[in-house]
């Protein structure tokens, strides 16, 4: 079994969609093996999205990610990294497939409700940024 890192983003927590998104995750066969609601610091958000720091939307992205609490999660299942990318749908909800989280819930390419790790290596790095080993059960 594989593990991936997930964030329910501020646009979704603000609209009380945590449970609806968790239902979608669980229906897809992924198990939520760790979860907590936190308010990111600016430094945490800048580190987390550091790969995008030269992009024009970086400032907007960081402001958004610290604007409200988020829910950070570890998801476990077969091919969890690729499967959760599929369950989330395309970054831009206009391009997301029917039934995906972003198609159902996202507001825009920026306020797109969910994050999922894009590789197994990044999943391990991201999980370690938010969870101790004994918090994942
Ligand atoms: P995430 O990393 O959050 O799972 P992703 O891997 O689908 O999303 P990335 O290319 O890594 O997409 O972009 C990271 C995040 O930056 C996006 O989820 C979105 O919130 C924001 N973003 C990406 N492109 C744009 C854009 N053109 N305008 C505004 N925000 C954007
Ligand atoms: Mg990404």
XYZ file of C-alpha atoms and ligand atoms in Angstrom:
169
model
C 0.000 0.000 0.000
C 1.111 3.521 -0.818
C 0.608 6.813 1.055
C 0.000 10.277 -0.309
C -0.402 13.719 1.252
C -3.615 15.689 0.848
C -4.801 19.187 1.750
C -8.411 20.314 1.859
C -7.832 23.946 0.906
C -9.327 27.139 2.469
C -12.053 27.599 -0.160
C -13.413 24.177 0.812
C -13.070 24.393 4.618
C -14.735 27.825 4.460
C -17.768 26.307 2.695
C -18.002 23.368 5.151
C -17.020 20.829 2.492
C -14.550 18.770 4.563
C -17.030 15.936 5.055
C -18.172 15.914 1.425
C -14.570 15.742 0.207
C -13.750 13.022 2.744
C -16.736 11.024 1.472
C -15.367 11.286 -2.085
C -11.922 10.155 -0.871
C -13.353 7.161 1.014
C -15.689 6.142 -1.819
C -12.633 6.026 -4.095
C -11.127 3.387 -1.804
C -8.543 5.583 -0.119
C -8.249 5.412 3.687
C -7.673 8.578 5.752
C -4.895 7.378 8.088
C -4.034 10.806 9.550
C -5.895 14.115 9.618
C -5.774 17.486 11.355
C -7.152 20.988 10.876
C -4.477 23.695 11.062
C -3.814 27.296 10.108
C -0.643 27.441 7.997
C 1.934 30.103 8.762
C 3.189 32.163 5.836
C 6.604 30.486 6.184
C 5.021 27.010 6.044
C 2.994 27.934 2.946
C 6.044 29.423 1.203
C 8.079 26.291 1.935
C 5.295 23.948 0.900
C 4.801 25.649 -2.493
C 8.490 26.630 -2.852
C 8.686 24.937 -6.253
C 6.331 27.658 -7.566
C 8.135 30.677 -6.058
C 9.047 32.196 -9.441
C 5.536 31.799 -10.851
C 3.333 34.918 -11.195
C 0.609 33.417 -8.983
C 2.932 32.552 -6.062
C 1.983 35.508 -3.830
C -1.712 34.985 -4.444
C -1.334 31.236 -3.775
C 0.423 31.798 -0.430
C -2.118 34.465 0.653
C -4.935 32.061 -0.211
C -3.416 29.079 1.604
C -3.099 31.040 4.869
C -6.483 32.799 4.577
C -8.466 30.167 6.525
C -7.703 26.837 8.221
C -6.878 23.843 6.052
C -7.200 20.125 6.696
C -4.003 18.129 6.148
C -4.286 14.396 5.634
C -2.409 11.232 4.850
C -4.283 8.927 2.472
C -3.426 5.246 2.095
C -4.331 2.794 -0.636
C -3.204 0.981 -3.731
C -1.409 3.471 -6.024
C -2.531 6.219 -3.627
C -0.476 9.006 -5.249
C -1.794 8.504 -8.785
C -5.262 7.519 -7.594
C -5.744 10.670 -5.537
C -4.550 12.866 -8.455
C -7.318 11.180 -10.463
C -9.911 11.671 -7.711
C -8.984 15.397 -7.449
C -9.162 16.051 -11.187
C -7.326 18.656 -13.258
C -5.808 21.733 -11.570
C -8.258 23.988 -13.417
C -11.826 22.894 -12.556
C -12.889 23.866 -16.089
C -10.789 20.917 -17.302
C -11.656 18.488 -14.486
C -13.573 15.303 -15.236
C -17.115 14.685 -13.992
C -17.227 13.321 -10.443
C -13.797 14.639 -9.423
C -13.351 16.828 -6.337
C -12.293 19.844 -8.384
C -15.173 19.466 -10.840
C -17.681 19.183 -7.982
C -16.294 21.771 -5.588
C -13.501 24.008 -6.939
C -14.173 27.716 -7.550
C -11.246 28.541 -9.860
C -7.754 27.399 -10.876
C -6.409 29.045 -7.717
C -9.201 28.192 -5.277
C -9.330 24.555 -6.300
C -10.319 22.837 -3.045
C -7.669 20.107 -2.889
C -3.963 19.367 -3.032
C -2.471 15.945 -3.670
C 1.198 14.983 -3.924
C 2.458 14.634 -7.504
C 4.998 11.836 -6.845
C 5.798 9.227 -4.214
C 8.997 11.089 -3.353
C 7.119 14.370 -2.792
C 4.435 12.522 -0.819
C 7.060 11.355 1.670
C 8.559 14.869 1.937
C 5.139 16.522 2.383
C 3.869 13.970 4.932
C 7.004 14.528 7.032
C 6.373 18.311 7.008
C 3.067 17.854 8.873
C 2.942 14.485 10.649
C 5.114 12.485 13.031
C 5.285 8.766 12.290
C 3.187 7.868 15.324
C 0.340 10.186 14.195
C -0.264 8.041 11.103
C -2.381 5.026 11.969
P -1.523 21.127 -6.024
O -0.012 21.214 -6.049
O -2.146 22.180 -5.132
O -1.988 19.738 -5.738
P -1.556 20.884 -8.875
O -0.393 19.968 -8.666
O -2.744 20.366 -9.624
O -2.074 21.453 -7.490
P 0.335 22.985 -9.485
O 0.771 23.276 -10.863
O 1.268 22.255 -8.580
O -1.084 22.218 -9.597
O -0.107 24.354 -8.825
C -0.201 24.458 -7.415
C -1.398 25.296 -7.057
O -1.163 26.631 -7.465
C -2.700 24.914 -7.775
O -3.392 23.870 -7.164
C -3.468 26.203 -7.684
O -4.062 26.364 -6.399
C -2.381 27.245 -7.859
N -2.270 27.636 -9.273
C -1.727 26.901 -10.270
N -1.811 27.558 -11.448
C -2.411 28.742 -11.175
C -2.777 29.889 -11.951
N -2.550 29.934 -13.256
N -3.387 30.908 -11.303
C -3.613 30.885 -9.982
N -3.293 29.846 -9.187
C -2.699 28.791 -9.770
Mg 1.306 20.433 -7.490
